[in-house]
mmCIF file of C-alpha atoms in Angstrom:
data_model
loop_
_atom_site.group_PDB
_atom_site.id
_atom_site.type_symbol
_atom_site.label_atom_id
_atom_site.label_comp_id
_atom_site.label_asym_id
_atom_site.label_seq_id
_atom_site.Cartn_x
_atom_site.Cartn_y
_atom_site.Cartn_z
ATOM 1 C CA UNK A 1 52.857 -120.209 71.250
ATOM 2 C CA UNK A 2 53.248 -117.351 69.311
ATOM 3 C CA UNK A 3 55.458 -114.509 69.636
ATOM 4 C CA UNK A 4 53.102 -111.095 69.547
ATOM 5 C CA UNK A 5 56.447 -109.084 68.818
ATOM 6 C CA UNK A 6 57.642 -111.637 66.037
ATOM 7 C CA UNK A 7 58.129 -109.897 62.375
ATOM 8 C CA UNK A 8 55.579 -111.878 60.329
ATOM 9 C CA UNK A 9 53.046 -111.099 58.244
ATOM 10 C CA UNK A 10 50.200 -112.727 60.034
ATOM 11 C CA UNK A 11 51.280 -110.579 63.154
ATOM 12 C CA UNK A 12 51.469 -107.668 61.156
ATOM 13 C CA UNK A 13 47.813 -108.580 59.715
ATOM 14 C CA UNK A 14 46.354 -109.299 63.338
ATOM 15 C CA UNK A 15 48.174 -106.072 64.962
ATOM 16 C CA UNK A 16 46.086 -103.927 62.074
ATOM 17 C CA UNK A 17 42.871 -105.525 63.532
ATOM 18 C CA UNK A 18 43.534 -104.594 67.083
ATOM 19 C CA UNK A 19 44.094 -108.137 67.660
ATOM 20 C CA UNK A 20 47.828 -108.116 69.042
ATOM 21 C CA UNK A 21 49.017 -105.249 70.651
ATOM 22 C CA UNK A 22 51.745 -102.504 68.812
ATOM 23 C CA UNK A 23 55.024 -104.087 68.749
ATOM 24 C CA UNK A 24 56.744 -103.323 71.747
ATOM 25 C CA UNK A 25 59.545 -100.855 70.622
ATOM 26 C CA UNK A 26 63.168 -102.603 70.836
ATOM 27 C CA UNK A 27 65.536 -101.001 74.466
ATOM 28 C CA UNK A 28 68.381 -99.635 71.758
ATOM 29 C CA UNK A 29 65.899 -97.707 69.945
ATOM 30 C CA UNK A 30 64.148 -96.320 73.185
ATOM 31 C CA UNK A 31 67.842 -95.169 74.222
ATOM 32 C CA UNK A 32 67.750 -93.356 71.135
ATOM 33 C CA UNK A 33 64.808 -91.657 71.131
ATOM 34 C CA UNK A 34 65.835 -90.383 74.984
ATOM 35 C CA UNK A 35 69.632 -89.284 73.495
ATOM 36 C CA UNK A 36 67.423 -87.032 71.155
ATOM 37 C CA UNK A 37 64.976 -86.051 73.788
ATOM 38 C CA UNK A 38 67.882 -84.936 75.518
ATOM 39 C CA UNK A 39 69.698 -83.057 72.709
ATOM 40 C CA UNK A 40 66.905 -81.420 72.150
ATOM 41 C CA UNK A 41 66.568 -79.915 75.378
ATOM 42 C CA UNK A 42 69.854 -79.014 75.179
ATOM 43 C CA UNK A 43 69.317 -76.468 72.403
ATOM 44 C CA UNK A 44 66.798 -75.097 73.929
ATOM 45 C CA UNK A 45 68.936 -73.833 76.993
ATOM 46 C CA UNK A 46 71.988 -73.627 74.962
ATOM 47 C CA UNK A 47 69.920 -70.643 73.474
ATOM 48 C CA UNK A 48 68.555 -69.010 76.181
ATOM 49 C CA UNK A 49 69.704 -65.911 78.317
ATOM 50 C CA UNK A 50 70.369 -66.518 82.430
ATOM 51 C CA UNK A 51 67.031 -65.161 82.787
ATOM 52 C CA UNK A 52 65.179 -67.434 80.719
ATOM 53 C CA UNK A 53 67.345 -70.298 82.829
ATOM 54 C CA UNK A 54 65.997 -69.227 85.645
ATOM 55 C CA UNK A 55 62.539 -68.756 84.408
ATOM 56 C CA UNK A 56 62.735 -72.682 82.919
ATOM 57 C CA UNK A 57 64.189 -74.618 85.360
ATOM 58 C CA UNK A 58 61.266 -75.896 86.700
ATOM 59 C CA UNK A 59 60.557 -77.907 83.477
ATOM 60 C CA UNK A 60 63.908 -79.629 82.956
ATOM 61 C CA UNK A 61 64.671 -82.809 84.075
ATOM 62 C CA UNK A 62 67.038 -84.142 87.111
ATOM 63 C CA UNK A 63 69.028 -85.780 84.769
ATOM 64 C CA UNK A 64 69.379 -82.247 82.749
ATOM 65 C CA UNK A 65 70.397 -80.045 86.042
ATOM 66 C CA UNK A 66 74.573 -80.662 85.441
ATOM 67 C CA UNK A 67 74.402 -79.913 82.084
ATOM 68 C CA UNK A 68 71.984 -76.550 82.516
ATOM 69 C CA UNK A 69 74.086 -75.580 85.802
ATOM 70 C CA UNK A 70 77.424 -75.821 83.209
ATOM 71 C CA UNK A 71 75.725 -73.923 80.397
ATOM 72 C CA UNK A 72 74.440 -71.135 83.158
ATOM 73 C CA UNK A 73 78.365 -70.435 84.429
ATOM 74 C CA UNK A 74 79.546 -70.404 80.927
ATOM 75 C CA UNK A 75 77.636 -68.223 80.051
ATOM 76 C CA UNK A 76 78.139 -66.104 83.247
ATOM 77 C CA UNK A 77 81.743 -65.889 82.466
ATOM 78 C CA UNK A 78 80.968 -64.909 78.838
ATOM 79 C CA UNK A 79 79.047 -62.045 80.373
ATOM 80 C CA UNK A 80 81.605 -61.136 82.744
ATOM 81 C CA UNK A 81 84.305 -60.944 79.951
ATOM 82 C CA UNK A 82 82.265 -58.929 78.107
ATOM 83 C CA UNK A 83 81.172 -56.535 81.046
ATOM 84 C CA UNK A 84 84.919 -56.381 81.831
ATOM 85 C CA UNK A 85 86.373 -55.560 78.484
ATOM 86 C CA UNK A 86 84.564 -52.424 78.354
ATOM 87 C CA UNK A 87 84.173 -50.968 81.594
ATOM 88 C CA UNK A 88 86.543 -48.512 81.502
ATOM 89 C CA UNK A 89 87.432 -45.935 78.519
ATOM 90 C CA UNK A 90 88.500 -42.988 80.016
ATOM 91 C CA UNK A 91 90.779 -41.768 82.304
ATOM 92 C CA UNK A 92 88.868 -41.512 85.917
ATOM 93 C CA UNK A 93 90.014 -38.826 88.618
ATOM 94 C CA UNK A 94 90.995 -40.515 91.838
ATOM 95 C CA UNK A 95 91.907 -38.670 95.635
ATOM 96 C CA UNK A 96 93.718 -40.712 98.322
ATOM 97 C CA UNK A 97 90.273 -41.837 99.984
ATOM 98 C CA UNK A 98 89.688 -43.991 96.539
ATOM 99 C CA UNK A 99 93.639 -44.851 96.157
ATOM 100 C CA UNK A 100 92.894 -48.532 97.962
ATOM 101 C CA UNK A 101 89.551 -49.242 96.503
ATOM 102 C CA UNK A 102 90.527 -48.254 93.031
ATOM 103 C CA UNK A 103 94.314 -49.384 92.656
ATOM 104 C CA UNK A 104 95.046 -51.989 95.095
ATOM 105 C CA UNK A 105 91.412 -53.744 94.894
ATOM 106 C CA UNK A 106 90.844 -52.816 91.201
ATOM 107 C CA UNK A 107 90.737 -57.133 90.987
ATOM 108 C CA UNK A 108 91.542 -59.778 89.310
ATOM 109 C CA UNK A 109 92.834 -59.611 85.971
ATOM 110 C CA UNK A 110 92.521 -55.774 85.826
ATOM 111 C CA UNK A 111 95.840 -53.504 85.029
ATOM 112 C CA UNK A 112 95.885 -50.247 86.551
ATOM 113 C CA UNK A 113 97.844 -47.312 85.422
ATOM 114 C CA UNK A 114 98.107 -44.248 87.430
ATOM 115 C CA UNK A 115 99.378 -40.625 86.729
ATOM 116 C CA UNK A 116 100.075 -38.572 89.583
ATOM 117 C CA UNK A 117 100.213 -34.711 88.214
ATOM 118 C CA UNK A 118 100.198 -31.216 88.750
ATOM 119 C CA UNK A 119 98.344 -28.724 86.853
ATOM 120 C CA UNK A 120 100.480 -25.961 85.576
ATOM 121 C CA UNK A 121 103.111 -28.421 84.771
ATOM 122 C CA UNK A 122 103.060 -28.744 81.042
ATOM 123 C CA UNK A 123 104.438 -32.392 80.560
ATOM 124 C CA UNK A 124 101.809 -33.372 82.754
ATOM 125 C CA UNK A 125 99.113 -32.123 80.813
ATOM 126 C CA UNK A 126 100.702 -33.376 77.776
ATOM 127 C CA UNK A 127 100.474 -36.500 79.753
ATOM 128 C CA UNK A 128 96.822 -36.676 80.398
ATOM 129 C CA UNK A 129 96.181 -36.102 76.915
ATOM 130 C CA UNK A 130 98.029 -39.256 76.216
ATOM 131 C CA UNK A 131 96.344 -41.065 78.446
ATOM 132 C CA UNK A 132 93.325 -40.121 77.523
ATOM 133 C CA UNK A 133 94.251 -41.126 73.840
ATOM 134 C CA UNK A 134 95.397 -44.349 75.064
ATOM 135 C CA UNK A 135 92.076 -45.058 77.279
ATOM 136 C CA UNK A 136 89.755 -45.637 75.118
ATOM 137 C CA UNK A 137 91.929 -47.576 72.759
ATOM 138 C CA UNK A 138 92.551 -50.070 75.309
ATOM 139 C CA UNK A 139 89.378 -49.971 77.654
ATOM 140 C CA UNK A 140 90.169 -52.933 79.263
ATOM 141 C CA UNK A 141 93.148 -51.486 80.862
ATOM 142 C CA UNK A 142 92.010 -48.883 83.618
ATOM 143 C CA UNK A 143 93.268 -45.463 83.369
ATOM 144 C CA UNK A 144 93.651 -43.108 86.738
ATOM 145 C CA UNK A 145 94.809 -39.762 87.396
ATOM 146 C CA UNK A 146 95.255 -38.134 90.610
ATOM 147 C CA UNK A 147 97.045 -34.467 91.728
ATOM 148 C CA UNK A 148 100.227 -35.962 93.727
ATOM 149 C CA UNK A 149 99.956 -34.282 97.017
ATOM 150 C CA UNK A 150 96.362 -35.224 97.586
ATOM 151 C CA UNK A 151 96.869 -39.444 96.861
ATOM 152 C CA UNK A 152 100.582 -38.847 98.654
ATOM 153 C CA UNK A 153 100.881 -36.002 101.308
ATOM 154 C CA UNK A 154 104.340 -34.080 100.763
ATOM 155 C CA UNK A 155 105.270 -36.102 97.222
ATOM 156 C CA UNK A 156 107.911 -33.813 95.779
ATOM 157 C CA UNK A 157 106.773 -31.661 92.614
ATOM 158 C CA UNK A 158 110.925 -32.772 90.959
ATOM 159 C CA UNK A 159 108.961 -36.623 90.468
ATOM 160 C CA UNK A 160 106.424 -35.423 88.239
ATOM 161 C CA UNK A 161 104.433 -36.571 86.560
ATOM 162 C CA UNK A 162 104.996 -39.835 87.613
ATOM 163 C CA UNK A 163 103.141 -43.013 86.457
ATOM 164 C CA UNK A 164 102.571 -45.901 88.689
ATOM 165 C CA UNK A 165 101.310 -49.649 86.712
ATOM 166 C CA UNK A 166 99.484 -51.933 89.101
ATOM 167 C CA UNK A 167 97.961 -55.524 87.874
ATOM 168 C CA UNK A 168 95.719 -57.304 90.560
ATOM 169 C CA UNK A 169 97.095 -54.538 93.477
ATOM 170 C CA UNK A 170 100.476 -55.290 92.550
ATOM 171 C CA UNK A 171 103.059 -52.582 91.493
ATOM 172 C CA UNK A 172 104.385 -53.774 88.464
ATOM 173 C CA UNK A 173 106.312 -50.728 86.923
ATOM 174 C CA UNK A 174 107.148 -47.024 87.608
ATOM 175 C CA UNK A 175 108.149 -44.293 85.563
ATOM 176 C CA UNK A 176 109.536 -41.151 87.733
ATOM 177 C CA UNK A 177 110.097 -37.500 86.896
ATOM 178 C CA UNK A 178 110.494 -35.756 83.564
ATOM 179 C CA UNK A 179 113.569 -37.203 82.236
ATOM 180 C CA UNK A 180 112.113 -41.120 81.905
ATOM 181 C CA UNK A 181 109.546 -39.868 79.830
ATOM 182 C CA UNK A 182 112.095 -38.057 77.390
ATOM 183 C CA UNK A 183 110.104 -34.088 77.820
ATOM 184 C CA UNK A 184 107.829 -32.101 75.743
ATOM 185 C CA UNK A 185 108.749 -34.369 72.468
ATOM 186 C CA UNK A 186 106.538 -37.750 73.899
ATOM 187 C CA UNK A 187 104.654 -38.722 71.534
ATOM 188 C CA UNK A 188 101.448 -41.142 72.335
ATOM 189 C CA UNK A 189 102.924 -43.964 70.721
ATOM 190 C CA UNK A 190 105.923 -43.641 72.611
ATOM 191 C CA UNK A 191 103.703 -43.831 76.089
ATOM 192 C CA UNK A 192 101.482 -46.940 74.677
ATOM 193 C CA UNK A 193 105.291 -48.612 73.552
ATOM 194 C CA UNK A 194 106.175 -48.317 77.440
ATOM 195 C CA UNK A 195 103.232 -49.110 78.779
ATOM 196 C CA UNK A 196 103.077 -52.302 76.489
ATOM 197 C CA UNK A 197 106.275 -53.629 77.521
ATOM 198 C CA UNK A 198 105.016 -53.315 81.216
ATOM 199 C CA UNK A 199 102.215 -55.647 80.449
ATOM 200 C CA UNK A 200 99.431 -52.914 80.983
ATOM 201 C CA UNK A 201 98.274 -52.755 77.207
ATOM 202 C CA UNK A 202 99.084 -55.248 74.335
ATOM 203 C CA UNK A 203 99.950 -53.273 71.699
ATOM 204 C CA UNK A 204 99.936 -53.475 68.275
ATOM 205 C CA UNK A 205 103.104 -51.518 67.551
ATOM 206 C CA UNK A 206 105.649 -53.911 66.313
ATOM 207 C CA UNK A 207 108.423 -52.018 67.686
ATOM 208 C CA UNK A 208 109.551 -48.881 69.789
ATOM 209 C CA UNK A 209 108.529 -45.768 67.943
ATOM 210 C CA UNK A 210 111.574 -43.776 69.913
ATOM 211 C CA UNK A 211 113.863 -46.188 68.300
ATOM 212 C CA UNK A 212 112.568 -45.235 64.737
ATOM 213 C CA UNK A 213 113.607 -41.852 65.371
ATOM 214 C CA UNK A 214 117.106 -42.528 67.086
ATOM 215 C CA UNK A 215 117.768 -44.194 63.888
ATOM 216 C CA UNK A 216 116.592 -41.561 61.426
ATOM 217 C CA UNK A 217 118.520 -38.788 63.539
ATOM 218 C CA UNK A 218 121.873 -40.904 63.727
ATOM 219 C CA UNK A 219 121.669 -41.663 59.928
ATOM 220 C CA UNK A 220 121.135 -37.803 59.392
ATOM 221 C CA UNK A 221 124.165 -36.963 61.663
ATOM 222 C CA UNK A 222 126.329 -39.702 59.793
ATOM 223 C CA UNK A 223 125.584 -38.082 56.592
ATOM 224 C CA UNK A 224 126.454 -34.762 57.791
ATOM 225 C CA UNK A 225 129.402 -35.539 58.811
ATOM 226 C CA UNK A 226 132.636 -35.186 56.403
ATOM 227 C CA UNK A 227 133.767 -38.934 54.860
ATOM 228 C CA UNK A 228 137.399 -39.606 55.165
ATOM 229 C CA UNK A 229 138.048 -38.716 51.177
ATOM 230 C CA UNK A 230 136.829 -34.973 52.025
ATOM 231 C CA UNK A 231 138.822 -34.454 55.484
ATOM 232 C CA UNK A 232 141.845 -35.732 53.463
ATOM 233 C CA UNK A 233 141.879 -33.107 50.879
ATOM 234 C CA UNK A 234 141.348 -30.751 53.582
ATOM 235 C CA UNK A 235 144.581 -31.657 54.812
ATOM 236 C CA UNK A 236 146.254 -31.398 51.773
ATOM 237 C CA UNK A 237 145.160 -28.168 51.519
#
């Protein structure tokens, strides 16, 4: 008998006529045409929003539910990174009601750096203009200021300003009364330098700005100072 699905030309001839029916398409090249299928449907959710997910879902597949429910938490998490990266900016005012909420449940992943002040201290003000400065260069890192005696009752005006660093409601560094923070003569970059090596900004500094003056002043004191050859003649004198 012969084989309807055999590649001849008489069963090519008879299947124009109607007479045989359309060669049954072979199992690899079905699997194919599904693997496409497939792909395609894949683009088409690869390039939609959650919303449009949600709106779709109906028409996808069983098989296509893993793959959609992967694409949908990737790109939650792409949104949340980019939600989180700028949420903050500036540098918010905080009392001791917030000091929990705001510092020790800021959450994951989120450093917290906190200046406790007084106004009509001048290196706190000085301070707060920093930080300000430094906010919305890093606004992933978030920036708090509160007057000490309102976030801690009786906190001794000879600490200020202080700065506190938190990461996930951890304290990770602080920096207590004016001498740490070197007076009047801090300079931004010197704050973000400190800061950095506490873990609460990445910098881009490649090294401690203080140093770079250290140096200049000690090479300006060495050169002041008499060589050997001139105190020498001074005692011959």
């Amino acid at each position: 008998m012969q084989d309807p699905n055999e590649d001849t030309e008489w069963n090519d001839i008879l299947r124009k006529k109607g007479i045989l029916p359309p060669k049954e398409t072979p199992k690899e090249d079905e699997e194919e045409e599904l693997a496409l299928q497939q792909q395609s449907v894949v683009k088409t959710y690869e390039d939609m929003t959650l919303e449009e997910l949600e709106e779709n879902e109906d028409e996808f597949s069983e098989e296509d539910e893993a793959a959609i429910e992967m694409y949908r938490q990737k790109r939650l998490a792409e949104w949340k990174a980019t939600q989180m990266k700028n949420v903050f900016g500036e540098v918010a005012e905080i009392s001791g009601q917030d000091y929990v909420k705001e510092v020790n449940k800021a959450g994951d992943g989120i450093w917290v750096v906190l200046h406790l002040y007084k106004q009509g201290i001048p290196l706190c003000t000085l301070i707060n203009q920093h930080l300000s400065t430094l906010a919305r260069k890093f606004p992933q890192t978030k920036f708090l200021k509160s007057i000490s005696t309102t976030c801690i009752p009786n906190y001794p005006d000879r600490n200020l300003p202080t700065i506190f660093v938190y990461f996930e409601g951890e304290m990770k560094a602080q920096f207590i009364g004016p001498l740490v923070f070197g007076g009047m003569n801090l300079k931004v970059e010197e704050l973000e330098w400190r800061l950095s090596e506490t873990g609460a900004v990445k910098t881009d500094l490649e090294e401690n700005p203080k140093k770079q003056i250290e140096d200049k002043l000690m090479s300006s004191i060495r050169s002041s100072l008499p060589t050997r050859k001139d105190s020498d003649s001074e005692d011959e004198d």
